[in-house]
Coordinates of C-alpha atoms in Angstrom, one line a residue:
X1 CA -14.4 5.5 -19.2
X2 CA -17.0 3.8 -17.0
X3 CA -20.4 3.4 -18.6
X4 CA -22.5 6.2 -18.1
X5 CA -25.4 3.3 -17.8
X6 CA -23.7 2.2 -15.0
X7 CA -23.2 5.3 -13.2
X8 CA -26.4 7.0 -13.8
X9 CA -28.5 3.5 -12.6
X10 CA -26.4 2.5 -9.7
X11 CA -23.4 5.3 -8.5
X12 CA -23.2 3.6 -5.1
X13 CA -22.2 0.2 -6.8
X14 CA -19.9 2.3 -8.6
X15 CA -18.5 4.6 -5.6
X16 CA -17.8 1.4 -3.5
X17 CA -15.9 -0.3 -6.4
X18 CA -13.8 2.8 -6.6
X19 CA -13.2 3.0 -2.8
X20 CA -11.3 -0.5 -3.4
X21 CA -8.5 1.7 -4.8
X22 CA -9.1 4.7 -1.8
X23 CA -10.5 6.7 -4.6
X24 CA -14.0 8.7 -3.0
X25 CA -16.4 9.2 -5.5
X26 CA -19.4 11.3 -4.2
X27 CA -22.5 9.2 -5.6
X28 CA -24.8 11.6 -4.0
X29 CA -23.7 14.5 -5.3
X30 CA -23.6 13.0 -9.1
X31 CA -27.2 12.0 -8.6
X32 CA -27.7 15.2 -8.1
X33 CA -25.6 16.4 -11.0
X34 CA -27.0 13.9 -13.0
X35 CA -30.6 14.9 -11.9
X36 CA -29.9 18.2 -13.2
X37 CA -28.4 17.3 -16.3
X38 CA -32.1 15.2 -17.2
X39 CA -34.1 18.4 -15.6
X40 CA -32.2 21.0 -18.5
X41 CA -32.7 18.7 -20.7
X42 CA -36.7 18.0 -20.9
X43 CA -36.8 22.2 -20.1
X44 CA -34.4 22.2 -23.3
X45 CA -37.0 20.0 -25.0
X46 CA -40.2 21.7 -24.3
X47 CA -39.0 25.0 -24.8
X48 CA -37.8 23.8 -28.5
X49 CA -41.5 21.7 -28.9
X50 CA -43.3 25.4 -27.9
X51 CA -41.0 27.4 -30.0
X52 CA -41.6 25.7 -33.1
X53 CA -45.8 25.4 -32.2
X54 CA -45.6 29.3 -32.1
X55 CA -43.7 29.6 -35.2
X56 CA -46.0 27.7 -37.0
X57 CA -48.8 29.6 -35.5
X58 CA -47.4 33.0 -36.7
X59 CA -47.6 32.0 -40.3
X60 CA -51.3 30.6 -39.9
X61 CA -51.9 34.1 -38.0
X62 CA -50.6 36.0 -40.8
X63 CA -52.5 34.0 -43.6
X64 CA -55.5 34.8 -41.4
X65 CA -54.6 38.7 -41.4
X66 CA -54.4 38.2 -37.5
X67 CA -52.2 40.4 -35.8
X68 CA -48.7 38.4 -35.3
X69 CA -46.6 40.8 -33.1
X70 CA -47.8 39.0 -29.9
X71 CA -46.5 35.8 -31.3
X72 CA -43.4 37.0 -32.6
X73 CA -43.1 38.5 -28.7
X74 CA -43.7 34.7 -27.9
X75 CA -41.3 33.2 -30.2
X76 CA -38.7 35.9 -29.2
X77 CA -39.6 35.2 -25.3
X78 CA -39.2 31.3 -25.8
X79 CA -36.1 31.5 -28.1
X80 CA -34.6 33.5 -24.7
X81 CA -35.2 30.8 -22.5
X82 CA -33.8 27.8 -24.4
X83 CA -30.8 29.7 -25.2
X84 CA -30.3 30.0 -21.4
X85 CA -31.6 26.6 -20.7
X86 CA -29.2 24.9 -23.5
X87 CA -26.4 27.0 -22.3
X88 CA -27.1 25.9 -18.8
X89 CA -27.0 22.4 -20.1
X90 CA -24.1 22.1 -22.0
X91 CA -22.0 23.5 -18.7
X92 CA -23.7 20.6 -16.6
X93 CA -22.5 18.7 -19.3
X94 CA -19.3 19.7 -20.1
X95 CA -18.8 19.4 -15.6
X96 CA -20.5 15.4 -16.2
X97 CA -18.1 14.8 -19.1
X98 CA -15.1 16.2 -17.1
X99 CA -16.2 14.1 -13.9
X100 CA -16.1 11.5 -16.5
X101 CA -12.7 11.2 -17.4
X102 CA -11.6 11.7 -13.7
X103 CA -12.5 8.5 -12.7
X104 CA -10.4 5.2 -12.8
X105 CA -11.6 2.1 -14.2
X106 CA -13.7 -0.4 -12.1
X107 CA -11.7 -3.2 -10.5
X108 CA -12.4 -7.2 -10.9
X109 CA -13.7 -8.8 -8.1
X110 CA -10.2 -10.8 -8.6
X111 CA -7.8 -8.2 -7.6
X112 CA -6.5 -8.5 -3.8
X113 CA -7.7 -5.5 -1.3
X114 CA -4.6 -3.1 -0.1
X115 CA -3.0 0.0 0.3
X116 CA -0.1 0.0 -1.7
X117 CA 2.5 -2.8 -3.4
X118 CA 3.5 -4.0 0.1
X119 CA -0.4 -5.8 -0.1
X120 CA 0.3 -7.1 -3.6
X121 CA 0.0 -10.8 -4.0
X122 CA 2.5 -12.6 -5.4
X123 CA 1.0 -15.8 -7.6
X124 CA 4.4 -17.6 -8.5
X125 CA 7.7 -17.3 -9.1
X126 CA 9.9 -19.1 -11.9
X127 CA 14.0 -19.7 -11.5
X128 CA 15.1 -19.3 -8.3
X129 CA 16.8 -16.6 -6.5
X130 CA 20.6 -17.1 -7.8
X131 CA 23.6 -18.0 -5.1
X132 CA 26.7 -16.3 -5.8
X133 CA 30.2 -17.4 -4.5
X134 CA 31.2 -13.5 -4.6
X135 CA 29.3 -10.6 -4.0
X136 CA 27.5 -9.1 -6.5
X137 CA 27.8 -5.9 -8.1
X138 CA 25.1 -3.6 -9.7
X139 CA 24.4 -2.5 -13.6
X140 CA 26.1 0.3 -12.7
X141 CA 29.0 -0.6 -11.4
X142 CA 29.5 -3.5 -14.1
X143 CA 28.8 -1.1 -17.2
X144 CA 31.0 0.9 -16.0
X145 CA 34.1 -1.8 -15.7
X146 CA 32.7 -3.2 -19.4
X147 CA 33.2 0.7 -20.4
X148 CA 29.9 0.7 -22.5
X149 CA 27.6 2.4 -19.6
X150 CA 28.2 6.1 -19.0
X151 CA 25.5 8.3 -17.2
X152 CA 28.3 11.6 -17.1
X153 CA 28.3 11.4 -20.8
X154 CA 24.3 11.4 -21.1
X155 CA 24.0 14.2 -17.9
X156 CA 26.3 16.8 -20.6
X157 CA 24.1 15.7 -23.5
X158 CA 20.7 16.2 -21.3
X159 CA 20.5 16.2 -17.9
X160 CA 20.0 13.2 -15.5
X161 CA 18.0 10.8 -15.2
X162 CA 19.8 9.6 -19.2
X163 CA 22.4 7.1 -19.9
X164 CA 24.3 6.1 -23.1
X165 CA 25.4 3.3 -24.0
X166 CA 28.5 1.7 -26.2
X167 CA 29.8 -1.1 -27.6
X168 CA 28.8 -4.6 -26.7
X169 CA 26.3 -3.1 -24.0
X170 CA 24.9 -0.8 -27.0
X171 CA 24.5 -4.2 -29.2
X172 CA 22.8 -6.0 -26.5
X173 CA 20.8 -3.6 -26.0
X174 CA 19.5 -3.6 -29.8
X175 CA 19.6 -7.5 -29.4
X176 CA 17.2 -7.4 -26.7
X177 CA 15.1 -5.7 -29.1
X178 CA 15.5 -8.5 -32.0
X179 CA 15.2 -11.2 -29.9
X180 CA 12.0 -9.8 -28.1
X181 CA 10.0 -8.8 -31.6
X182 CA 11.3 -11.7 -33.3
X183 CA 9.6 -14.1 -30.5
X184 CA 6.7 -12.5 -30.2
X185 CA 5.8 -12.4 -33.8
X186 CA 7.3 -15.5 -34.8
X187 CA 5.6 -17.9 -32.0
X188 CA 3.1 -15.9 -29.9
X189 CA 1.3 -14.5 -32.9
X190 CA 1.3 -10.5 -32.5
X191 CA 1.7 -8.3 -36.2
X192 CA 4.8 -5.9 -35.8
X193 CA 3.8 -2.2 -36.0
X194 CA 5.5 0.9 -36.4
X195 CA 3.9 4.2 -35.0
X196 CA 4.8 7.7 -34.3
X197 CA 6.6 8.5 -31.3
X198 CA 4.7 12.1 -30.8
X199 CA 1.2 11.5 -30.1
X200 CA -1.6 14.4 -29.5
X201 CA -3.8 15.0 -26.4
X202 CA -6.8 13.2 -27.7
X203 CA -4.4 9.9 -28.1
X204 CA -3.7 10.0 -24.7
X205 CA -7.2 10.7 -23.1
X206 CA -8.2 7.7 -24.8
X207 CA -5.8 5.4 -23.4
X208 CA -6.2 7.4 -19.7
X209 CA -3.0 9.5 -19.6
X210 CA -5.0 12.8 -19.8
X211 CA -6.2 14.5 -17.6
X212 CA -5.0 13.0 -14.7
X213 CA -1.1 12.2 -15.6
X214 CA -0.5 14.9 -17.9
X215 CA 2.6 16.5 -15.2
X216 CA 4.8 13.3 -16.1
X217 CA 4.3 14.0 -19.2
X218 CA 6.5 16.2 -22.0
X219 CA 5.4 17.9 -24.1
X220 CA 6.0 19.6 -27.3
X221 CA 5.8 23.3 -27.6
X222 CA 4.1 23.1 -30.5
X223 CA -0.1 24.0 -31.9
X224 CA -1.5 22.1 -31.8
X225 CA 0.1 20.1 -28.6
X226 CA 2.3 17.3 -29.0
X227 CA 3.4 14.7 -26.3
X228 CA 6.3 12.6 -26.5
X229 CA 5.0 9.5 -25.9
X230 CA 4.9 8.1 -22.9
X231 CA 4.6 4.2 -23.4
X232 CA 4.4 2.4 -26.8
X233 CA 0.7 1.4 -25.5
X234 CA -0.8 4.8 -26.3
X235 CA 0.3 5.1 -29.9
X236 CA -0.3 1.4 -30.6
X237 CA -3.6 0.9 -28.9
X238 CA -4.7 4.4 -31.0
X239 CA -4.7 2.3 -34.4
X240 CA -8.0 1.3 -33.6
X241 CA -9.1 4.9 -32.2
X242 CA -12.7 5.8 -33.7
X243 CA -12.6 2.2 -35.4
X244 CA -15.3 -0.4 -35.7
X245 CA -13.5 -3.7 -35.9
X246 CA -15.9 -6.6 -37.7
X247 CA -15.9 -10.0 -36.1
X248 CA -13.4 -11.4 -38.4
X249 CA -10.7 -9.4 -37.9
X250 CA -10.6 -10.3 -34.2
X251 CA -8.8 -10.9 -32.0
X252 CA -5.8 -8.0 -32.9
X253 CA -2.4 -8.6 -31.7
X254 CA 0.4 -5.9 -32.0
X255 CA 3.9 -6.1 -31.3
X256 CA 6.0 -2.8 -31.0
X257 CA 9.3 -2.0 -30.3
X258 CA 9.3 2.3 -29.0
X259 CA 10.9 4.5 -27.2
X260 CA 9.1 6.1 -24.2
X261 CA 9.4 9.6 -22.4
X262 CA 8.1 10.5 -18.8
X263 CA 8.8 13.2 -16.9
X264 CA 9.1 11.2 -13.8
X265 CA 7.0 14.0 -11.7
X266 CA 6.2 12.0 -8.4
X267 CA 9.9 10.2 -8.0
X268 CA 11.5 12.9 -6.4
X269 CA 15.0 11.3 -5.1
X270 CA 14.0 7.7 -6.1
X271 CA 15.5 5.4 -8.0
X272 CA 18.7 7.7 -8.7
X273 CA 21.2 5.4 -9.3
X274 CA 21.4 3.6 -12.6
X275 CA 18.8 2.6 -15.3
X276 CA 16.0 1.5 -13.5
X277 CA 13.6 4.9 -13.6
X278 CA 14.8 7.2 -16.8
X279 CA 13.3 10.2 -19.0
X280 CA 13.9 8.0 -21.9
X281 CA 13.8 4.4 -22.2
X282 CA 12.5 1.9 -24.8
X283 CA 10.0 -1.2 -24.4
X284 CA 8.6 -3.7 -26.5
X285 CA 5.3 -3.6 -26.3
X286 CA 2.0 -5.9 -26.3
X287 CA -1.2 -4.6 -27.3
X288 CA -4.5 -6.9 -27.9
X289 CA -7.7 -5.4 -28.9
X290 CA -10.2 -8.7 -28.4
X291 CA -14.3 -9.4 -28.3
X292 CA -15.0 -9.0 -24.6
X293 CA -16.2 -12.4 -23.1
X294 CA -12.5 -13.5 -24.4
X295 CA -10.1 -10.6 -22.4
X296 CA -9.7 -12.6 -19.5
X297 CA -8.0 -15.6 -21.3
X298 CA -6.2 -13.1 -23.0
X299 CA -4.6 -11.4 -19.9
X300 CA -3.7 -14.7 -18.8
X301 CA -1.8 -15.1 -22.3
X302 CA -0.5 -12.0 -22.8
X303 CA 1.4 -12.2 -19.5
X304 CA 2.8 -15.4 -20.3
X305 CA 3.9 -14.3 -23.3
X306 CA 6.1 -11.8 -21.4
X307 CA 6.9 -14.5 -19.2
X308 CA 8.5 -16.4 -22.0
X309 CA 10.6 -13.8 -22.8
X310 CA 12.2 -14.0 -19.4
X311 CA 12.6 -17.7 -19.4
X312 CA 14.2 -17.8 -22.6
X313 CA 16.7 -15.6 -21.1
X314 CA 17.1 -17.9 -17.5
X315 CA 16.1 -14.9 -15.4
X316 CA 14.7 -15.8 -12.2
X317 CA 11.7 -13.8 -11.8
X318 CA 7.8 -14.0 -10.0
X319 CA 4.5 -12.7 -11.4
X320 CA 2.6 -10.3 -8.7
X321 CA -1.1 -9.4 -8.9
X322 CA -1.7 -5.9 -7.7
X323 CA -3.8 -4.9 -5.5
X324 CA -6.2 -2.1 -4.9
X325 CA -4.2 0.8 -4.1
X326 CA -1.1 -0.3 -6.5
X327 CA -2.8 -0.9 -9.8
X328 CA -3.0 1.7 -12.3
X329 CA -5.8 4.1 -13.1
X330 CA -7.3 2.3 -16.6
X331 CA -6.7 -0.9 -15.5
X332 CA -9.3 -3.7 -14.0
X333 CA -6.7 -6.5 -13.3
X334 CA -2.6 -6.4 -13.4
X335 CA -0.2 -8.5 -13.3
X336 CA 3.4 -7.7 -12.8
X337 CA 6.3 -9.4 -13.8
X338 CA 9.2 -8.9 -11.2
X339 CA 12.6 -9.8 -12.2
X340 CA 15.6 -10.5 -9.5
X341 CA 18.1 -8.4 -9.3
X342 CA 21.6 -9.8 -7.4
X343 CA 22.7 -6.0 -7.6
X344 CA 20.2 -4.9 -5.3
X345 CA 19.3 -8.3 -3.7
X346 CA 15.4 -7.3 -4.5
X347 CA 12.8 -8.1 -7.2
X348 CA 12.2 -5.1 -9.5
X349 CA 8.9 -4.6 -11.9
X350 CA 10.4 -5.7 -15.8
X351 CA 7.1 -5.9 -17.0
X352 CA 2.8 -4.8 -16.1
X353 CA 0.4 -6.6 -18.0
X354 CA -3.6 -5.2 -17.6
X355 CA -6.6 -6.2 -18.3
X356 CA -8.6 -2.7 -19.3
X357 CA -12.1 -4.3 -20.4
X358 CA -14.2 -1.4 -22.1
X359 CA -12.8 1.4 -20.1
X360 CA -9.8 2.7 -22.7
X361 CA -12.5 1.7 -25.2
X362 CA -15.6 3.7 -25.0
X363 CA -12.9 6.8 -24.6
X364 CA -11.2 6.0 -28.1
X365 CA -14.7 5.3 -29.0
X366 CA -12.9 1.5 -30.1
X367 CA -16.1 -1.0 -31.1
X368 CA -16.0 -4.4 -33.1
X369 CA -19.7 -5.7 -34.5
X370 CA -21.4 -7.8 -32.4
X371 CA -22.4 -11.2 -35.1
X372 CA -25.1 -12.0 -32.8
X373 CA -26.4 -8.3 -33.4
X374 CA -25.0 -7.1 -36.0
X375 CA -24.7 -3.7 -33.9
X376 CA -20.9 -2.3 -32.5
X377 CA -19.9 -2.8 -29.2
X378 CA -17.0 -1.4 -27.3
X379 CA -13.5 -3.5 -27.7
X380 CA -11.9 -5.1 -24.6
X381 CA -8.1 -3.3 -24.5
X382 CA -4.9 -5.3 -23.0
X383 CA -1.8 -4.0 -22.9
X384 CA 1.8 -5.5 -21.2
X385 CA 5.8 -5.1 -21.8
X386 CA 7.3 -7.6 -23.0
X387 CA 10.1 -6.5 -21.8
X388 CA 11.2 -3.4 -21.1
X389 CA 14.4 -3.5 -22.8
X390 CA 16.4 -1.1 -20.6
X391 CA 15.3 -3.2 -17.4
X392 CA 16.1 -6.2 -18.9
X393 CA 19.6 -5.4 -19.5
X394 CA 20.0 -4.6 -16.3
X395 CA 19.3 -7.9 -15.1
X396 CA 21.0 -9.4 -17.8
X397 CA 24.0 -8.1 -16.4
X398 CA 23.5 -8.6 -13.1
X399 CA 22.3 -12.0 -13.3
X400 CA 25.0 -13.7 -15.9
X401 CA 27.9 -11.3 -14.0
X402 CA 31.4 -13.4 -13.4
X403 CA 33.8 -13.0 -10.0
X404 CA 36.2 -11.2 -12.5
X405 CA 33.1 -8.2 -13.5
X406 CA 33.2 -10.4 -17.2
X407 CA 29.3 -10.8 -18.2
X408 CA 27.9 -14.2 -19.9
X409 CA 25.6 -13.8 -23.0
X410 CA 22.2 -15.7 -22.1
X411 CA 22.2 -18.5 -24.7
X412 CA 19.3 -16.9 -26.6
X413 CA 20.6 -13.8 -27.5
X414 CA 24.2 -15.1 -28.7
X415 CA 23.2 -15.2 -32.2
X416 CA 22.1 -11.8 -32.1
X417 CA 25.4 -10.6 -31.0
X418 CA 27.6 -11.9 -33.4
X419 CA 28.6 -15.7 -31.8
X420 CA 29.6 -13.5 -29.3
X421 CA 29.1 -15.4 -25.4
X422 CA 31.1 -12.8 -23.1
X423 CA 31.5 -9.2 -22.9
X424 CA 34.8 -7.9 -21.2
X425 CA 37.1 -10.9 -22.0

């Protein structure tokens, strides 16, 4: 949520930052909104102040033996109007609070202008695009000749858009999993978590899935509502939901292996083929909750703690910056990891890393105590893969594939698979 200092003081700032991402936020008209909301509420206020004069007055009245049935008319007439005037207010309000929660997060000055990911900036890229003395073959093709990959199997069990997995490809897949948690909180620092995997609406307005998202979302026919969750960064960045953090606790680092759920609603035909966009998948994920004048060092961190993951693994891949019109809606900076894929001769998103400053923050109501103050302030929020675990399998495959369809084991992962270093020989 954007502070409500902000936008009440300067809403044209605000509306131009917005229009970075081609989002139109009407400052006039919240002015005016706004106007009305401080007008109900000084009517509110001096009704109330006369209310309770002319209360008081009708028990000095009746120790005078005046007549009080005119003040009592009074009273009545007053109680009236701030009953109307409070109602009135508290549907401005509820409209403010609503407007609110529609509107995405301010972007840094830092993020490149643009439309769409065609204008994203790409910032490096680490390991070289691969050259192949055959041509390559996708994920799907090669899980299918290693017999561990079947998306028929999944489509009887659910529908589309699922895959199971077998075998070796079933024990790399856990692998991935080990190796990722066991890096990140045995050299980068982050506390493992476990959370639930159903989370409730107020979880996900905090983070910034609700209102806006809530179609790719599933949920749970349940009372009250349950969603399946859909990233491991609402659940995990909830543990400090309604908190205040002191000083010495900071910063937090989380490390979380989950399963996530989306309904997919706007990818209509895209990405069909394969295990690149599913319902399910499973990610494991990087939250930090740090004091503010430290989140930009620790986006810078974060993402190369993702990055590690990939170079561990030898997978070429090149860290984007998104731009305006790409970058997500409670974000204020991105980066994205891109892995290559020989499969489909293209670099494919593995991993977004984001900056959200206060803006998840003041909607979980997430605060840490200022030392200097002693007072709570809103928490800066980060969040990034690291990796998606489904993705990277993909690329594992396609990147360590053979001539004859055999698949290498990166050298990283072999003790996680037994001493095993090929699948399909």
């Amino acid at each position: 949520m954007i502070d409500p200092k902000l936008l009440r003081n300067d809403p044209e700032a605000v509306a131009a930052n917005l229009a970075r991402r081609g989002f139109e936020f009407d400052a006039a008209a919240y002015r005016e909104l706004d106007e009305r909301r401080r007008s109900l509420q000084l009517e509110a206020q001096e009704l109330r102040n006369q209310r309770n004069e002319r209360s008081k007055a009708i028990g000095q009245a009746k120790q005078r033996g005046e007549d009080i049935e005119p003040l009592k008319a009074e009273v009545a007439d007053l109680g009236e109007r701030l009953e109307r005037a409070e109602q009135a207010l508290g549907e401005v309000q509820e409209r403010l609070e609503a407007l609110h929660l529609e509107l995405p997060n301010l972007l840094d000055e830092q993020v490149p202008d643009g439309a769409d990911e065609a204008d994203n900036a790409e910032l490096r890229q680490w390991g070289g695009i691969p050259v192949m003395a055959f041509t390559p073959r996708d994920h799907v093709d090669l899980g299918a000749a290693l017999g561990g990959m079947d998306f028929e199997a999944a489509a009887r069990i659910a529908g589309s858009r699922f895959v199971t997995l077998s075998g070796d490809l079933a024990r790399l897949h856990r692998a991935l999993i080990q190796f990722m948690l066991d890096l990140h909180t045995g050299e980068h620092g982050y506390e493992e978590v476990y959370v639930p995997f159903l989370v409730n609406a107020q979880s996900l307005t905090g983070t910034g899935q609700l209102p806006k998202f809530e179609e790719d979302l599933f949920r749970v026919d349940h009372d009250p509502a349950y969603y399946l969750a859909p990233t491991g960064e609402v659940p995990v960045t909830n543990l400090v939901q309604q908190r205040i953090v002191e000083d010495g606790e900071m910063p937090l680092r989380f490390a979380c292996h989950t399963p996530c759920f989306r309904a997919e609603a706007g990818s209509h035909g895209k990405d069909t083929r394969g295990m690149i966009r599913q319902h399910q998948f499973e990610k494991v994920e990087l939250v930090q909750v740090v004091r503010p004048h430290e989140s930009w060092a620790a986006l810078e961190a974060l993402t190369g703690h993702a990055e590690a993951v990939l170079r561990r693994l030898a997978l070429p891949y090149r860290v984007v910056s998104l731009c305006g019109g790409d970058i997500g809606f409670a974000a204020a900076r991105t980066y994205d990891l891109e892995v290559w894929l020989p499969g489909q001769e293209r670099y494919r998103e593995i991993s977004s890393c984001s900056n959200f400053t206060d803006f998840q923050a003041r909607r979980l109501k997430a605060r840490w105590r200022n030392p200097e103050t002693g007072k709570p302030e809103p928490v800066h929020t980060l969040n990034g893969s690291g990796l998606a675990v489904g993705r990277c399998l993909v690329a594992i495959l396609e990147n360590y594939q053979e001539a004859d369809g055999r698949v290498s084991v990166p050298e990283a992962l072999v003790p996680y698979m037994g001493g095993k270093r090929v699948l399909g020989a």
